[in-house]
CSV table of C-alpha atoms in Angstrom, one decimal:
chain,number,residue,atom,x,y,z
A,1,MET,CA,36.7,33.6,18.1
A,2,ILE,CA,34.7,36.2,16.1
A,3,GLU,CA,35.1,34.1,12.9
A,4,THR,CA,33.6,31.1,14.8
A,5,ILE,CA,30.6,33.1,16.0
A,6,ILE,CA,30.0,34.5,12.4
A,7,PHE,CA,30.2,31.0,10.9
A,8,ALA,CA,27.8,29.6,13.5
A,9,GLY,CA,25.4,32.5,12.8
A,10,ILE,CA,25.4,31.8,9.1
A,11,ILE,CA,24.6,28.1,9.7
A,12,ILE,CA,21.7,29.0,12.1
A,13,ALA,CA,20.4,31.5,9.5
A,14,ILE,CA,20.4,28.9,6.7
A,15,ILE,CA,18.6,26.4,8.9
A,16,ALA,CA,16.0,29.0,9.9
A,17,VAL,CA,15.3,30.0,6.3
A,18,ALA,CA,15.0,26.4,5.1
A,19,THR,CA,12.6,25.6,8.0
A,20,PHE,CA,10.5,28.6,7.3
A,21,ARG,CA,10.2,27.9,3.6
A,22,PHE,CA,9.3,24.3,4.2
A,23,TYR,CA,6.5,25.0,6.6
A,24,SER,CA,5.2,28.2,4.9
A,25,ASN,CA,4.6,26.5,1.5
A,26,PRO,CA,1.5,24.3,1.5
A,27,LYS,CA,2.1,20.8,0.1
A,28,GLN,CA,0.8,20.5,-3.4
A,29,PRO,CA,-1.3,17.3,-4.0
A,30,LEU,CA,0.2,14.8,-6.4
A,31,LYS,CA,-1.5,15.0,-9.8
A,32,LYS,CA,-2.9,11.9,-11.2
A,33,PRO,CA,-1.3,11.1,-14.5
A,34,GLU,CA,-3.4,12.1,-17.5
A,35,LYS,CA,-4.8,9.1,-19.4
A,36,GLN,CA,-3.8,9.1,-23.0
A,37,SER,CA,-6.3,7.8,-25.5
A,38,GLY,CA,-6.1,4.1,-25.7
A,39,GLU,CA,-3.6,3.9,-22.8
A,40,ALA,CA,-4.4,2.4,-19.4
A,41,VAL,CA,-3.1,4.2,-16.4
A,42,PRO,CA,-2.0,2.1,-13.4
A,43,GLY,CA,-4.4,2.4,-10.5
A,44,ASP,CA,-7.3,3.7,-12.6
A,45,ASP,CA,-9.7,1.9,-10.3
A,46,GLU,CA,-11.2,-0.2,-13.1
A,47,PRO,CA,-13.6,-2.8,-11.7
A,48,LEU,CA,-12.7,-6.5,-11.9
A,49,LEU,CA,-14.8,-8.6,-14.1
A,50,GLU,CA,-17.6,-10.4,-12.2
A,51,ARG,CA,-18.1,-13.0,-14.9
A,52,TYR,CA,-15.7,-14.4,-17.5
A,53,ASP,CA,-18.3,-16.2,-19.7
A,54,LYS,CA,-16.7,-19.5,-19.0
A,55,ASP,CA,-18.2,-22.7,-17.6
A,56,GLN,CA,-15.9,-23.6,-14.7
A,57,ILE,CA,-15.6,-24.4,-11.0
A,58,VAL,CA,-12.3,-23.7,-9.1
A,59,LEU,CA,-11.5,-25.3,-5.8
A,60,MET,CA,-9.0,-23.8,-3.4
A,61,VAL,CA,-7.6,-24.7,0.1
A,62,ARG,CA,-8.2,-22.2,2.9
A,63,ASP,CA,-6.6,-24.1,5.8
A,64,PRO,CA,-6.3,-27.7,7.0
A,65,GLU,CA,-10.1,-28.0,7.6
A,66,TRP,CA,-11.7,-25.6,5.1
A,67,LEU,CA,-12.0,-25.4,1.3
A,68,TYR,CA,-13.3,-22.5,-0.9
A,69,ALA,CA,-14.9,-22.9,-4.3
A,70,TYR,CA,-16.1,-20.4,-6.9
A,71,TRP,CA,-17.8,-21.1,-10.2
A,72,GLU,CA,-19.7,-19.8,-13.2
A,73,ILE,CA,-22.3,-21.4,-15.4
A,74,THR,CA,-22.9,-19.3,-18.5
A,75,ALA,CA,-26.4,-18.4,-19.6
A,76,THR,CA,-25.9,-20.6,-22.7
A,77,LYS,CA,-25.2,-23.6,-20.5
A,78,GLN,CA,-28.1,-23.0,-18.3
A,79,LYS,CA,-30.4,-22.6,-21.3
A,80,GLN,CA,-29.2,-26.0,-22.7
A,81,LEU,CA,-29.8,-27.7,-19.4
A,82,SER,CA,-33.2,-26.2,-18.9
A,83,GLN,CA,-34.3,-27.3,-22.4
A,84,GLN,CA,-32.9,-30.8,-21.8
A,85,LEU,CA,-34.4,-31.4,-18.4
A,86,GLY,CA,-37.6,-29.4,-18.7
A,87,ASN,CA,-39.6,-29.6,-15.5
A,88,LEU,CA,-36.9,-31.6,-13.7
A,89,TRP,CA,-34.6,-28.5,-14.0
A,90,GLN,CA,-37.3,-26.2,-12.5
A,91,SER,CA,-37.9,-28.5,-9.5
A,92,SER,CA,-34.2,-29.2,-8.9
A,93,SER,CA,-31.9,-27.3,-6.6
A,94,PRO,CA,-28.2,-26.4,-6.9
A,95,ALA,CA,-25.7,-28.4,-4.8
A,96,LEU,CA,-22.1,-29.2,-4.4
A,97,ARG,CA,-20.9,-32.8,-4.1
A,98,ILE,CA,-17.6,-33.1,-2.3
A,99,TYR,CA,-15.5,-36.2,-3.0
A,100,GLU,CA,-12.7,-37.5,-0.9
A,101,VAL,CA,-9.8,-39.0,-2.8
A,102,ASN,CA,-8.0,-42.2,-1.8
A,103,GLN,CA,-4.3,-41.6,-2.3
A,104,ASN,CA,-3.7,-45.3,-3.1
A,105,ASN,CA,-6.5,-45.9,-5.5
A,106,GLY,CA,-7.1,-42.5,-7.0
A,107,HIS,CA,-10.7,-41.1,-7.1
A,108,ASN,CA,-12.9,-42.9,-4.5
A,109,ASN,CA,-16.4,-41.9,-5.7
A,110,GLU,CA,-18.1,-43.7,-2.8
A,111,ILE,CA,-16.9,-41.2,-0.1
A,112,PHE,CA,-18.7,-38.0,-0.6
A,113,PHE,CA,-21.2,-35.6,0.9
A,114,ASP,CA,-23.6,-33.0,-0.5
A,115,ILE,CA,-24.1,-29.3,0.3
A,116,LYS,CA,-27.2,-27.5,-0.9
A,117,VAL,CA,-26.3,-24.0,-2.1
A,118,ASN,CA,-28.5,-21.0,-2.8
A,119,GLU,CA,-29.8,-20.4,-6.3
A,120,GLY,CA,-27.6,-17.8,-8.0
A,121,THR,CA,-24.7,-18.3,-5.6
A,122,ARG,CA,-21.3,-18.4,-7.2
A,123,ASN,CA,-19.0,-19.3,-4.3
A,124,TRP,CA,-19.0,-21.3,-1.1
A,125,TYR,CA,-16.9,-22.1,1.9
A,126,ILE,CA,-16.8,-25.8,2.6
A,127,HIS,CA,-15.9,-27.4,5.9
A,128,VAL,CA,-14.3,-30.8,5.4
A,129,GLY,CA,-12.5,-31.2,8.8
A,130,LYS,CA,-9.8,-33.5,7.4
A,131,PRO,CA,-6.2,-32.2,7.2
A,132,ASN,CA,-3.8,-33.9,4.8
A,133,GLN,CA,-6.7,-35.1,2.6
A,134,SER,CA,-7.4,-34.7,-1.1
A,135,PHE,CA,-10.7,-33.5,-2.5
A,136,PHE,CA,-12.5,-32.5,-5.7
A,137,ILE,CA,-16.1,-31.4,-6.1
A,138,ASP,CA,-18.9,-31.5,-8.6
A,139,LEU,CA,-21.3,-28.7,-9.1
A,140,GLY,CA,-24.7,-30.0,-10.0
A,141,ARG,CA,-28.4,-30.2,-9.3
A,142,LEU,CA,-30.3,-32.3,-6.8
A,143,LEU,CA,-33.4,-33.7,-8.6
A,144,SER,CA,-36.7,-34.2,-6.9
A,145,ASP,CA,-36.1,-38.0,-6.8
A,146,GLY,CA,-32.9,-37.5,-4.8
A,147,SER,CA,-30.5,-38.2,-7.7
A,148,PHE,CA,-27.6,-35.9,-8.4
A,149,LEU,CA,-26.9,-34.4,-11.9
A,150,PRO,CA,-23.3,-33.3,-12.2
A,151,ILE,CA,-22.6,-30.2,-14.4
A,152,LEU,CA,-19.1,-29.1,-13.6
A,153,ARG,CA,-16.1,-30.8,-12.0
A,154,SER,CA,-13.3,-28.9,-10.1
A,155,ASN,CA,-9.6,-29.4,-9.9
A,156,LEU,CA,-8.0,-31.6,-7.2
A,157,VAL,CA,-6.7,-30.0,-4.0
A,158,THR,CA,-5.1,-31.4,-0.8
A,159,THR,CA,-5.5,-29.8,2.6
A,160,PRO,CA,-2.3,-29.3,4.5
A,161,SER,CA,-1.4,-31.1,7.7
A,162,ASN,CA,-2.3,-29.5,11.1
A,163,SER,CA,0.6,-31.0,12.9
A,164,PHE,CA,4.4,-30.5,12.9
A,165,SER,CA,6.3,-32.3,10.3
A,166,GLN,CA,8.2,-35.4,11.4
A,167,GLU,CA,10.9,-34.7,8.8
A,168,ILE,CA,14.0,-32.9,10.1
A,169,ASP,CA,16.1,-30.7,7.8
A,170,PRO,CA,19.7,-31.8,8.4
A,171,GLN,CA,20.9,-28.1,8.2
A,172,TRP,CA,18.4,-27.0,10.9
A,173,PRO,CA,18.1,-29.7,13.5
A,174,PRO,CA,16.2,-29.0,16.7
A,175,VAL,CA,18.2,-28.3,19.9
A,176,GLU,CA,17.2,-31.7,21.3
A,177,ALA,CA,18.6,-33.5,18.3
A,178,ILE,CA,21.9,-31.6,18.6
A,179,TRP,CA,22.3,-32.6,22.3
A,180,ALA,CA,21.4,-36.2,21.5
A,181,MET,CA,24.1,-36.3,18.8
A,182,LEU,CA,26.7,-34.8,21.1
A,183,ARG,CA,25.9,-37.4,23.8
A,184,GLU,CA,26.1,-40.3,21.3
A,185,GLN,CA,29.6,-39.2,20.2
A,186,ASP,CA,30.9,-38.5,23.7
A,187,TYR,CA,31.5,-34.8,22.9
A,188,LEU,CA,29.8,-33.8,26.1
A,189,ASP,CA,32.1,-35.9,28.3
A,190,GLU,CA,35.1,-34.4,26.6
A,191,PHE,CA,33.7,-30.9,27.1
A,192,TYR,CA,32.9,-31.4,30.8
A,193,GLY,CA,36.2,-33.0,31.3
A,194,SER,CA,38.0,-30.0,29.9
A,195,LEU,CA,36.0,-27.7,32.2
A,196,GLU,CA,37.0,-29.7,35.2
A,197,SER,CA,40.7,-29.5,34.1
A,198,ALA,CA,40.4,-25.8,33.8
A,199,LYS,CA,38.9,-25.5,37.3
A,200,GLU,CA,41.8,-27.5,38.8
A,201,ARG,CA,44.3,-25.1,37.3
């Protein structure tokens, strides 16, 4: 009996000491690893590049009804266009031309609409309102005579469907399909018949 009490007292003392030491020592903040010369430290909060000095426009799908585009026109490209067009460039305004793509015939350049964007803008959300449809866009300038001058062309994207797929994975059929299959193969009749037999017993 005495040995048990002594053993329990030792355990309680160990727990008490460990608890006291844990709460009495202030937590030391983690030190950020020192950056060696010429070596990048992960999480160094280096800013992302705002420009990549590349003439490009990238089109992305946000959801079944919206697209997102971002682009860059380098200073060299803008200078070339300004010199080529002269006053036409100064009087023009930036715009996006959104093309629908006919899946049967490829690019259908007759179905499009324009969106005027602000000068200096480098990205835009585009409402197309057409699920399961392919699109590409041109970034260009709307001239004073109403014509459109394309500068950059994007990649092709397809908006997803906004309805449930009609295709059924054979490994994961819906419950309704399982019951229909059981009815067709008379499994339900056999099952209910076996239940009736069990009740009669």
